[in-house]
Coordinates of C-alpha atoms in Angstrom, one line a residue:
Chain L
M15 CA 0.0 0.0 0.0
D16 CA 1.4 3.4 -1.0
I17 CA 1.5 5.8 1.8
I18 CA 2.4 8.7 -0.5
A19 CA 1.5 9.0 -4.1
A20 CA 2.3 12.0 -6.4
N21 CA 0.7 12.0 -9.8
H22 CA 1.9 14.6 -12.4
L23 CA 2.2 17.1 -9.5
T24 CA 2.9 20.7 -10.5
K25 CA 3.2 23.8 -8.4
S26 CA 3.9 27.2 -10.0
Y27 CA 4.1 30.6 -8.5
R28 CA 3.3 33.9 -10.1
Q29 CA 6.2 36.3 -9.5
Y30 CA 5.3 40.0 -10.1
R31 CA 8.0 41.9 -11.8
R32 CA 9.7 44.6 -9.8
F33 CA 11.7 47.4 -11.2
P34 CA 14.8 48.6 -9.5
G35 CA 15.3 52.0 -8.0
L36 CA 12.9 54.7 -6.7
I37 CA 11.3 55.4 -10.1
G38 CA 11.1 51.6 -10.7
S39 CA 9.3 51.1 -7.4
V40 CA 6.6 53.6 -8.5
R41 CA 6.4 51.9 -11.8
S42 CA 5.8 48.5 -10.0
L43 CA 2.6 50.0 -8.6
F44 CA 1.0 50.3 -12.0
T45 CA 2.2 47.2 -13.8
R46 CA 1.0 43.7 -13.4
Q47 CA 3.8 42.0 -15.4
F48 CA 4.7 38.6 -13.9
T49 CA 6.6 35.5 -14.7
E50 CA 5.4 32.1 -13.9
E51 CA 7.9 30.2 -11.8
T52 CA 7.5 26.4 -11.7
A53 CA 8.9 25.0 -8.5
V54 CA 7.6 21.5 -9.0
N55 CA 7.1 20.3 -12.6
D56 CA 5.0 17.2 -13.4
I57 CA 6.5 15.0 -10.8
S58 CA 5.2 11.5 -10.2
F59 CA 6.3 8.9 -7.6
T60 CA 5.0 6.6 -5.0
I61 CA 6.4 5.7 -1.6
G62 CA 5.4 2.6 0.3
E63 CA 4.9 2.4 4.0
G64 CA 8.1 1.9 6.0
E65 CA 10.4 3.2 3.3
A66 CA 13.1 5.8 3.9
V67 CA 13.5 8.1 0.9
G68 CA 16.1 10.9 0.4
Y69 CA 14.8 13.7 -1.7
L70 CA 17.6 15.7 -3.0
G71 CA 18.5 18.3 -5.6
P72 CA 20.5 21.5 -5.9
N73 CA 19.3 24.7 -4.2
G74 CA 16.0 26.0 -5.7
A75 CA 15.1 22.6 -7.1
G76 CA 11.7 22.6 -5.4
K77 CA 12.4 20.3 -2.5
S78 CA 10.8 22.4 0.2
T79 CA 7.8 23.1 -2.0
M80 CA 7.3 19.4 -2.4
I81 CA 7.4 18.8 1.4
K82 CA 4.9 21.6 1.9
M83 CA 2.5 20.1 -0.6
M84 CA 2.8 16.7 1.1
T85 CA 2.1 18.2 4.5
G86 CA -1.0 20.1 3.3
I87 CA 0.4 23.6 3.6
L88 CA 0.6 24.4 0.0
V89 CA -2.1 23.5 -2.6
P90 CA -0.8 22.1 -5.9
T91 CA -1.4 24.0 -9.2
A92 CA -2.0 20.8 -11.2
G93 CA -1.9 17.0 -10.8
D94 CA -2.7 15.3 -7.5
I95 CA -1.1 14.1 -4.4
R96 CA -2.3 11.6 -1.8
V97 CA -0.8 11.2 1.6
L98 CA -2.3 8.4 3.8
G99 CA -5.0 8.0 1.2
A100 CA -6.2 11.6 1.5
V101 CA -5.6 14.9 -0.3
P102 CA -3.2 16.7 2.1
H103 CA -4.6 20.2 2.0
E104 CA -8.2 19.0 2.3
A105 CA -7.4 16.6 5.1
R106 CA -4.8 18.9 6.7
K107 CA -6.0 18.5 10.3
T108 CA -6.6 14.7 10.2
N109 CA -3.4 14.1 8.4
A110 CA -1.5 16.3 10.8
R111 CA -2.1 13.8 13.6
Q112 CA -0.4 11.1 11.6
I113 CA 2.6 12.9 10.3
G114 CA 5.6 14.6 11.9
V115 CA 7.4 17.5 10.3
V116 CA 10.8 19.0 11.0
F117 CA 12.0 22.1 9.2
G118 CA 15.7 22.4 9.7
Q119 CA 15.5 26.2 9.2
R120 CA 12.4 27.0 11.1
S121 CA 11.7 26.2 14.7
Q122 CA 8.5 24.7 16.0
L123 CA 9.4 25.2 19.6
W124 CA 8.2 27.9 22.0
W125 CA 11.2 30.3 22.0
D126 CA 10.9 31.6 25.6
L127 CA 9.8 28.4 27.3
P128 CA 11.9 25.5 28.7
V129 CA 12.1 22.4 26.5
T130 CA 9.8 20.4 28.8
D131 CA 7.0 23.0 28.4
S132 CA 7.3 22.7 24.6
F133 CA 6.8 19.0 25.0
D134 CA 3.8 19.5 27.2
L135 CA 2.2 21.9 24.8
H136 CA 2.8 19.4 22.0
K137 CA 1.0 16.8 24.1
T138 CA -2.0 19.0 24.5
I139 CA -2.2 20.1 20.8
Y140 CA -1.9 16.5 19.6
Q141 CA -4.0 15.1 22.5
I142 CA -1.5 12.4 23.3
P143 CA -2.5 10.0 26.1
E144 CA -0.3 10.3 29.2
T145 CA 1.3 6.8 29.1
K146 CA 2.0 6.9 25.4
F147 CA 3.5 10.4 25.8
K148 CA 5.7 9.4 28.7
Q149 CA 7.0 6.3 26.9
N150 CA 7.8 8.1 23.7
L151 CA 9.4 11.0 25.5
Q152 CA 11.6 8.7 27.6
M153 CA 12.8 6.9 24.5
C154 CA 13.5 10.1 22.5
M155 CA 15.2 11.8 25.5
E156 CA 17.5 8.9 26.0
L157 CA 18.5 8.2 22.5
L158 CA 19.0 11.9 21.6
S159 CA 20.5 12.7 25.1
I160 CA 18.1 15.6 25.7
H161 CA 18.2 15.1 29.5
E162 CA 21.1 17.5 30.0
F163 CA 19.2 20.6 28.7
V164 CA 15.6 19.7 29.1
E165 CA 15.1 22.5 31.7
K166 CA 16.7 25.2 29.6
P167 CA 14.7 27.8 27.6
V168 CA 14.8 27.0 23.9
R169 CA 16.5 30.3 23.1
Q170 CA 19.6 29.2 25.1
L171 CA 20.1 25.9 23.2
S172 CA 22.8 25.3 20.6
L173 CA 21.7 24.5 17.1
G174 CA 22.5 20.8 17.6
Q175 CA 20.6 20.6 20.8
R176 CA 17.6 22.4 19.3
M177 CA 17.5 20.1 16.3
R178 CA 17.4 17.1 18.5
V179 CA 14.5 18.5 20.4
E180 CA 12.7 19.3 17.2
I181 CA 13.1 15.8 16.0
A182 CA 12.0 14.3 19.4
M183 CA 8.9 16.5 19.4
A184 CA 7.9 15.5 15.8
L185 CA 7.8 11.9 17.0
L186 CA 5.9 12.2 20.3
H187 CA 2.5 11.6 18.7
E188 CA 3.8 8.5 16.9
P189 CA 3.4 9.7 13.4
R190 CA 3.3 7.2 10.5
I191 CA 5.3 9.4 8.3
L192 CA 8.2 11.7 9.2
F193 CA 9.0 14.6 6.9
L194 CA 12.4 16.3 7.5
D195 CA 13.4 19.3 5.5
E196 CA 17.2 19.6 5.8
P197 CA 17.4 18.2 9.4
T198 CA 21.2 18.2 9.6
I199 CA 21.9 21.6 8.1
G200 CA 24.6 23.5 10.0
L201 CA 25.3 20.8 12.6
D202 CA 28.6 19.4 13.7
V203 CA 29.7 15.8 13.0
M204 CA 28.7 14.5 16.4
A205 CA 25.2 15.9 16.3
K206 CA 24.8 14.7 12.7
D207 CA 25.9 11.2 13.6
Q208 CA 23.5 11.0 16.5
I209 CA 20.6 12.2 14.5
R210 CA 21.3 9.8 11.6
H211 CA 21.5 6.8 14.0
F212 CA 18.3 7.9 15.6
L213 CA 16.4 8.3 12.3
R214 CA 17.7 5.0 11.1
M215 CA 16.4 3.3 14.2
V216 CA 13.1 5.1 13.9
N217 CA 12.7 3.9 10.4
R218 CA 14.0 0.3 10.8
E219 CA 12.6 -0.5 14.2
R220 CA 9.6 1.6 14.6
K221 CA 8.7 1.3 10.9
V222 CA 8.1 5.0 10.5
T223 CA 8.2 6.1 6.8
I224 CA 10.8 8.8 6.4
L225 CA 11.2 11.4 3.7
L226 CA 14.0 13.8 4.0
T227 CA 15.6 16.5 2.0
T228 CA 19.3 17.2 2.4
H229 CA 22.4 18.4 0.8
D230 CA 24.5 16.0 2.9
M231 CA 25.1 12.8 1.0
K232 CA 26.0 11.0 4.2
D233 CA 22.4 11.5 5.4
I234 CA 21.2 9.6 2.4
E235 CA 23.9 6.9 2.7
E236 CA 23.1 6.2 6.3
I237 CA 19.4 6.5 6.4
C238 CA 17.8 6.1 2.9
P239 CA 18.2 3.1 0.6
R240 CA 16.2 5.0 -2.0
M241 CA 16.6 8.4 -3.4
I242 CA 14.7 10.8 -5.6
V243 CA 16.7 13.5 -7.3
V244 CA 15.1 16.6 -8.7
N245 CA 16.5 19.5 -10.6
K246 CA 14.7 22.7 -11.5
G247 CA 11.4 21.2 -10.6
T248 CA 11.7 18.0 -12.6
L249 CA 12.4 14.5 -11.4
V250 CA 15.7 13.3 -12.8
Y251 CA 16.3 10.1 -10.8
D252 CA 14.3 7.8 -8.7
G253 CA 15.9 4.6 -7.5
S254 CA 18.4 3.0 -5.2
V255 CA 21.7 4.6 -4.2
E256 CA 23.6 1.6 -5.6
E257 CA 21.9 1.8 -9.0
L258 CA 22.8 5.5 -9.4
R259 CA 26.4 4.7 -8.4
A260 CA 26.5 1.9 -11.0
R261 CA 25.1 4.2 -13.7
L262 CA 27.3 7.2 -13.1
G263 CA 30.2 5.9 -11.0
N264 CA 31.7 3.8 -13.8
E265 CA 35.1 5.3 -13.1
R266 CA 37.4 4.3 -10.3
R267 CA 40.6 5.6 -8.9
V268 CA 43.6 3.5 -8.4
V269 CA 46.4 4.7 -6.2
I270 CA 49.7 2.9 -6.8
D271 CA 52.9 3.2 -4.8
F272 CA 55.9 2.4 -7.0
R273 CA 59.3 1.3 -5.7
E274 CA 61.0 3.4 -8.4
D275 CA 59.6 5.9 -11.0
P276 CA 58.3 3.9 -13.9
G277 CA 57.9 6.9 -16.1
P278 CA 54.7 7.1 -18.2
L279 CA 52.8 3.9 -18.2
D280 CA 52.1 2.2 -21.5
M281 CA 48.7 0.9 -20.7
P282 CA 45.3 1.7 -22.4
G283 CA 42.3 2.9 -20.4
I284 CA 44.0 4.8 -17.7
T285 CA 44.8 8.4 -17.1
L286 CA 47.2 9.9 -14.6
L287 CA 45.4 12.2 -12.2
Q288 CA 47.9 13.0 -9.6
E289 CA 51.6 12.5 -8.8
E290 CA 53.3 12.8 -5.4
G291 CA 56.7 11.3 -5.8
L292 CA 56.3 7.6 -6.2
R293 CA 52.6 7.6 -5.3
K294 CA 50.5 8.1 -8.4
T295 CA 46.7 8.2 -8.8
Y296 CA 45.1 6.9 -12.0
L297 CA 41.6 7.1 -13.3
V298 CA 40.4 3.9 -14.7
S299 CA 37.2 3.6 -16.8
R300 CA 35.6 0.3 -15.9
S301 CA 34.3 -0.5 -19.3
E302 CA 37.8 -1.3 -20.6
S303 CA 38.6 -4.2 -18.3
T304 CA 38.1 -5.0 -14.7
V305 CA 40.1 -2.8 -12.4
F306 CA 41.6 -5.7 -10.7
E307 CA 42.9 -7.2 -14.0
L308 CA 44.4 -3.9 -14.9
V309 CA 46.2 -3.5 -11.7
S310 CA 47.7 -7.0 -11.9
R311 CA 48.8 -6.2 -15.5
I312 CA 50.6 -3.1 -14.2
A313 CA 52.1 -5.0 -11.4
A314 CA 53.5 -7.6 -13.8
R315 CA 55.3 -4.9 -15.9
Y316 CA 56.3 -2.3 -13.4
P317 CA 57.8 -2.2 -9.9
V318 CA 54.6 -1.9 -7.8
E319 CA 55.0 -1.7 -4.0
D320 CA 51.3 -1.3 -3.1
A321 CA 48.0 -0.5 -4.8
S322 CA 44.5 0.5 -3.6
I323 CA 41.3 0.8 -5.5
E324 CA 38.9 3.6 -4.5
S325 CA 35.3 3.5 -5.5
A326 CA 33.5 6.8 -6.3
D327 CA 31.7 8.1 -3.2
I328 CA 28.1 9.1 -3.5
E329 CA 29.0 12.8 -3.3
S330 CA 31.0 12.7 -6.5
V331 CA 28.3 10.6 -8.1
I332 CA 25.8 13.3 -7.4
R333 CA 28.2 16.0 -8.5
R334 CA 28.5 14.2 -11.8
L335 CA 24.8 13.9 -12.1
Y336 CA 24.3 17.6 -11.5
R337 CA 27.1 18.5 -14.0
Q338 CA 25.6 16.1 -16.6
L339 CA 22.3 17.8 -16.2
A340 CA 23.8 21.3 -16.6
D341 CA 25.6 20.1 -19.7
E342 CA 22.5 18.6 -21.2
E343 CA 20.7 21.9 -20.6
S344 CA 23.3 24.0 -22.3
I345 CA 23.4 21.7 -25.3
G346 CA 19.6 22.0 -25.4
R347 CA 19.9 25.8 -25.3
Q348 CA 22.4 25.8 -28.2
I349 CA 20.1 23.6 -30.3
G350 CA 16.9 25.5 -29.4
Chain N
M29 CA -7.5 20.6 28.5
T30 CA -8.2 21.2 24.9
P31 CA -5.5 22.9 22.8
Y32 CA -7.7 26.0 22.2
I33 CA -8.2 26.7 25.9
M34 CA -4.5 26.2 26.3
F35 CA -3.8 28.8 23.7
M36 CA -6.2 31.1 25.4
T37 CA -4.5 30.8 28.8
K38 CA -1.1 31.2 27.1
S39 CA -2.1 34.4 25.4
F40 CA -3.6 35.6 28.7
T41 CA -0.5 34.9 30.7
S42 CA 2.0 36.2 28.1
Q43 CA 0.3 39.6 28.4
L44 CA 1.2 39.6 32.1
A45 CA 4.8 40.2 31.1
Y46 CA 3.9 43.8 30.2
R47 CA 2.6 45.0 33.6
S48 CA 3.6 48.7 33.2
D49 CA 1.3 48.7 30.2
V50 CA -1.7 48.3 32.6
W51 CA -1.1 51.8 34.2
L52 CA -0.6 53.5 30.8
R53 CA -3.8 52.0 29.5
L54 CA -5.7 53.2 32.6
L55 CA -4.3 56.6 32.1
G56 CA -5.1 56.6 28.4
N57 CA -8.7 55.5 29.0
Y58 CA -9.1 58.1 31.7
F59 CA -8.1 60.9 29.2
A60 CA -10.3 59.5 26.4
I61 CA -13.3 59.4 28.7
L62 CA -12.5 62.9 30.2
I63 CA -12.3 64.5 26.7
Q64 CA -15.6 63.0 25.6
V65 CA -17.3 63.9 28.8
E66 CA -16.2 67.6 28.5
I67 CA -17.3 67.7 24.9
W68 CA -20.8 66.4 25.7
R69 CA -21.0 68.7 28.7
S70 CA -20.4 71.7 26.5
V71 CA -22.7 70.4 23.7
I72 CA -25.6 69.3 25.8
G73 CA -25.1 71.3 28.9
K74 CA -27.5 70.5 31.7
G75 CA -30.5 69.8 29.5
E76 CA -31.4 67.2 26.9
S77 CA -30.5 66.7 23.2
F78 CA -32.3 64.3 20.9
G79 CA -34.1 63.0 24.0
V80 CA -30.8 62.0 25.6
T81 CA -29.6 63.5 29.0
I82 CA -26.0 64.4 29.8
D83 CA -25.8 61.4 32.2
Q84 CA -26.8 59.0 29.5
M85 CA -24.3 60.5 27.1
I86 CA -21.5 60.2 29.7
T87 CA -22.5 56.5 30.3
Y88 CA -22.5 56.0 26.5
S89 CA -19.0 57.5 26.2
I90 CA -17.7 55.4 29.0
I91 CA -19.1 52.1 27.6
N92 CA -17.8 52.9 24.1
T93 CA -14.3 53.9 25.2
L94 CA -14.0 50.6 27.1
L95 CA -15.5 48.7 24.2
V96 CA -12.9 50.0 21.9
A97 CA -10.2 48.9 24.3
L98 CA -11.8 45.5 24.7
L99 CA -12.4 44.8 21.0
L100 CA -8.9 45.8 20.0
H101 CA -7.2 42.5 19.0
G102 CA -4.1 41.9 16.9
V103 CA -5.5 39.2 14.6
S104 CA -4.6 40.8 11.3
G105 CA -1.2 41.8 12.6
K106 CA -0.6 38.3 13.8
V107 CA -1.5 36.7 10.5
D108 CA 0.5 39.3 8.7
G109 CA 3.5 38.5 10.8
S110 CA 3.2 34.7 10.2
L111 CA 2.8 35.3 6.4
K112 CA 5.9 37.6 6.3
S113 CA 8.1 35.4 8.4
G114 CA 6.8 32.2 6.9
S115 CA 6.0 30.8 10.3
I116 CA 2.5 30.1 9.0
A117 CA 4.0 26.8 7.7
V118 CA 4.6 25.7 11.3
E119 CA 1.1 26.7 12.4
L120 CA -0.5 24.8 9.5
I121 CA 1.3 21.5 10.2
K122 CA -0.5 21.2 13.5
P123 CA -3.8 19.4 13.8
L124 CA -5.6 22.7 14.6
S125 CA -8.2 24.8 13.0
Y126 CA -6.4 28.0 12.0
P127 CA -9.3 30.4 12.7
L128 CA -10.1 28.8 16.1
Y129 CA -6.4 29.0 17.0
L130 CA -6.5 32.7 16.2
L131 CA -9.8 33.2 18.0
S132 CA -8.5 31.5 21.2
D133 CA -5.4 33.8 21.1
A134 CA -7.7 36.9 20.6
L135 CA -10.0 35.7 23.4
G136 CA -7.0 35.4 25.8
Q137 CA -6.1 39.0 25.1
T138 CA -9.7 40.1 25.5
L139 CA -9.9 38.4 28.8
Y140 CA -6.7 40.0 30.0
K141 CA -7.9 43.4 28.9
F142 CA -11.2 42.8 30.6
V143 CA -9.6 42.0 33.9
F144 CA -6.7 44.4 33.9
T145 CA -8.0 47.4 31.9
V146 CA -11.8 47.4 31.6
I147 CA -12.8 46.6 35.2
P148 CA -10.3 49.1 36.8
S149 CA -11.2 51.8 34.2
L150 CA -14.9 51.2 34.9
L151 CA -14.4 51.8 38.6
I152 CA -12.4 54.9 38.0
A153 CA -14.9 56.3 35.5
W154 CA -17.8 55.4 37.8
L155 CA -16.2 57.2 40.7
L156 CA -15.0 60.3 38.8
F157 CA -17.7 60.9 36.2
G158 CA -20.7 58.9 37.4
M159 CA -22.3 56.1 35.4
L160 CA -25.9 55.1 35.1
P161 CA -26.8 51.5 35.9
P162 CA -28.4 49.3 33.1
A163 CA -31.9 50.5 32.3
S164 CA -33.5 47.2 33.3
T165 CA -32.7 43.5 33.8
V166 CA -33.6 42.9 30.2
S167 CA -31.2 45.6 29.2
L168 CA -28.4 44.0 31.2
I169 CA -29.0 40.5 29.6
G170 CA -29.3 42.1 26.2
F171 CA -26.1 44.1 26.8
V172 CA -24.1 40.9 27.7
A173 CA -25.4 39.2 24.6
A174 CA -24.5 42.2 22.5
L175 CA -21.1 42.2 24.0
L176 CA -20.5 38.6 22.9
I177 CA -21.8 39.4 19.4
A178 CA -19.5 42.5 19.3
M179 CA -16.5 40.3 20.2
L180 CA -17.2 37.8 17.5
I181 CA -18.0 40.4 14.8
S182 CA -14.9 42.3 15.6
F183 CA -12.8 39.1 15.4
L184 CA -14.3 38.0 12.1
L185 CA -13.7 41.5 10.6
G186 CA -10.1 41.3 11.6
Y187 CA -9.8 37.8 10.3
L188 CA -11.5 38.9 7.0
V189 CA -8.9 41.6 6.6
S190 CA -6.0 39.2 7.3
L191 CA -7.4 36.8 4.6
L192 CA -7.6 39.6 2.1
A193 CA -4.0 40.3 2.9
F194 CA -3.1 37.0 1.2
W195 CA -3.8 38.9 -2.1
F196 CA -1.9 42.0 -1.1
M197 CA 0.8 40.6 1.0
S198 CA 0.3 43.4 3.5
H199 CA -2.6 44.1 5.8
F200 CA -1.7 47.7 6.8
A201 CA -3.8 49.6 4.4
L202 CA -6.8 47.2 4.8
S203 CA -6.6 47.4 8.6
W204 CA -6.4 51.2 8.4
T205 CA -9.5 51.2 6.2
L206 CA -11.3 48.9 8.5
G207 CA -10.4 51.1 11.5
G208 CA -11.8 54.1 9.6
L209 CA -15.1 52.3 8.8
I210 CA -15.4 51.2 12.4
T211 CA -14.8 54.7 13.8
I212 CA -17.5 56.2 11.5
F213 CA -20.2 53.5 11.4
S214 CA -19.9 52.0 14.9
G215 CA -21.2 55.2 16.4
S216 CA -18.6 54.7 19.2
F217 CA -17.7 58.4 19.2
L218 CA -20.9 60.0 17.8
P219 CA -24.1 58.0 18.5
I220 CA -25.9 57.0 15.4
W221 CA -29.1 59.0 16.5
F222 CA -27.2 62.2 15.7
Y223 CA -26.5 61.1 12.1
A224 CA -28.3 62.6 9.1
P225 CA -31.0 60.2 7.8
G226 CA -28.8 58.9 4.9
W227 CA -25.8 58.2 7.1
E228 CA -28.0 56.7 9.8
F229 CA -29.5 54.3 7.2
A230 CA -26.1 53.3 6.0
A231 CA -24.9 52.7 9.6
R232 CA -27.9 50.5 10.4
M233 CA -27.3 48.5 7.3
L234 CA -23.7 47.7 8.2
P235 CA -22.3 45.3 10.9
F236 CA -20.0 48.0 12.4
Q237 CA -22.8 49.4 14.7
Y238 CA -22.6 46.2 16.7
L239 CA -19.1 47.3 17.8
G240 CA -20.2 50.4 19.6
Y241 CA -23.7 51.8 19.2
V242 CA -25.7 48.6 19.7
P243 CA -24.3 47.5 23.1
A244 CA -24.4 51.0 24.5
A245 CA -27.9 51.7 23.3
I246 CA -29.2 48.4 24.8
Y247 CA -27.5 49.2 28.1
L248 CA -29.2 52.6 28.2
G249 CA -32.5 51.1 27.3
N250 CA -32.8 53.2 24.2
M251 CA -34.4 50.3 22.3
S252 CA -37.9 48.8 22.7
Q253 CA -37.9 45.2 23.7
V254 CA -39.0 44.0 20.2
M255 CA -36.3 46.1 18.6
L256 CA -33.7 44.8 21.0
W257 CA -34.3 41.1 20.1
Q258 CA -34.6 42.0 16.5
T259 CA -31.2 43.8 16.6
L260 CA -29.6 40.9 18.4
L261 CA -31.0 38.4 15.8
I262 CA -29.6 40.6 12.9
G263 CA -26.3 40.6 14.8
L264 CA -26.3 36.8 14.8
A265 CA -27.2 36.8 11.1
W266 CA -24.1 39.0 10.5
I267 CA -22.0 36.5 12.3
I268 CA -23.2 33.7 10.1
A269 CA -22.8 35.8 7.0
L270 CA -19.2 36.8 8.0
L271 CA -18.4 33.2 8.8
T272 CA -19.5 32.1 5.4
I273 CA -17.5 34.8 3.7
V274 CA -14.4 34.0 5.8
Q275 CA -14.7 30.2 5.1
W276 CA -15.0 30.8 1.3
L277 CA -12.1 33.3 1.4
W278 CA -9.9 30.9 3.3
S279 CA -10.5 28.2 0.7
R280 CA -9.3 30.7 -2.0
A281 CA -6.5 32.1 0.1
V282 CA -4.7 28.9 0.8
R283 CA -4.2 28.5 -2.9
R284 CA -2.4 31.7 -2.9
L285 CA -0.3 30.9 0.1
I286 CA 3.4 31.3 -0.5
V287 CA 5.7 30.4 2.3
Q288 CA 8.5 32.9 2.6
G289 CA 12.0 31.9 3.2
G290 CA 12.1 28.3 1.9

């Protein structure tokens, strides 16, 4: 059963043209020129219950707009979306009880109140029964180590502490889906790690469906087996992380330590990338032959001390994907 | 405790932080009443005007000054703030009715003003200027009912303006206009019975009279019993009409919603 289904979903905004300067601002009063900005363009996908999906794309790709449509804040311009079997903006209140939302850049806590008060207010708003509330709070406080600052007013918390509280709060009413919009933005490595482990547990053990947007590929690698990549409003990839790596990461690096300088290698399918004395890094395109074969051929002909094969990390895979998209676009422009 | 009662108590208690405000408000109300009393004393003198005595006019002024203080709520300002900062997103992901959430916040403020501004001001005004009691028991019951109607109409008008602000992205001009219309047509400064027939007709056709003239006139017993119940019924009809408009506007407004700042 699909818990989220988007079908040819589109959201566009009208942006009224403004003219610069004082005279321009007077002119803006009398003109109604506008451009139609399409933040989400004809996107379709489905997400099953219990999945963990990373939704990524460069800045301005329409990720936040998508989350806001799924949570019922924004109304789509065209197409339809169903979350928990209902149209989100129509069933906003009923759906709200079954979803948790965390905005990395916008706090849901009460700024002047201690953390505990925010939890209590949340309990009242969501009408959470006492025992269930205590249980969930206990679990979240322990796993996210919130105990140390639970009595402090929210405004005194560090960003990492605040983020942990936001995530805990989004889970107190036991939502079936958790939406996270850039939950690790601006956090240090330790805080990121803790949040990732926690979200992984929430998804794997408590079976909460997770959809998160991020710019940090480690978030995807640790939490989400599946990812959806969007660019300028359109969907460009939907599938597993491995598959994308196989599709784009068909190059590997080989680092070889030589006993003495072999000079330029006479070997097809490799290019020298970097040279630090006797340590040389080569780029190997996998289509030629298996990397392992190639390395053993080199070792047979040259004085090799040690060799290591590095696979492309997800970050460089994504970078390649974005670059490829930008290239395709500029070619499109030249033709059109 | 339901969430709405909680929001009401929260809005009530958060006002307690501004305690020096209480004294300034009392002083402000004192001056507002003093000025009106002096004006009516010089206009009416000791006699009668339009069948109204000076004592009635003073009571009318006191009731209206305190009504203005009581009905002042920051609904459109609050919505405007959430729209501009984008925090409306956070308000909309909660399982709450947005208008009821705003209403409970406004009621908390009203309650605070009732306890800390209206009641002390009333005592001061009663001691310094003298105030007539309600004309009859029926007047008193009618007055309380009119007060509740006034609070709802005032809230709905503010909410209406804040929904219109979805189209204009700023509520200031609209709130200003609404303020002007209320000042003229509520009769809070100049009772409607002084108006020229054309203006009086306009004022009676509009909902603004419920924010000033109607409660005061009922308190003073200026309306026949039949007329009183009729007026209250029309007030209820206004509430239903405004509710319908507001519901419809909301369904249009959410389509225009843009969340600022990502």
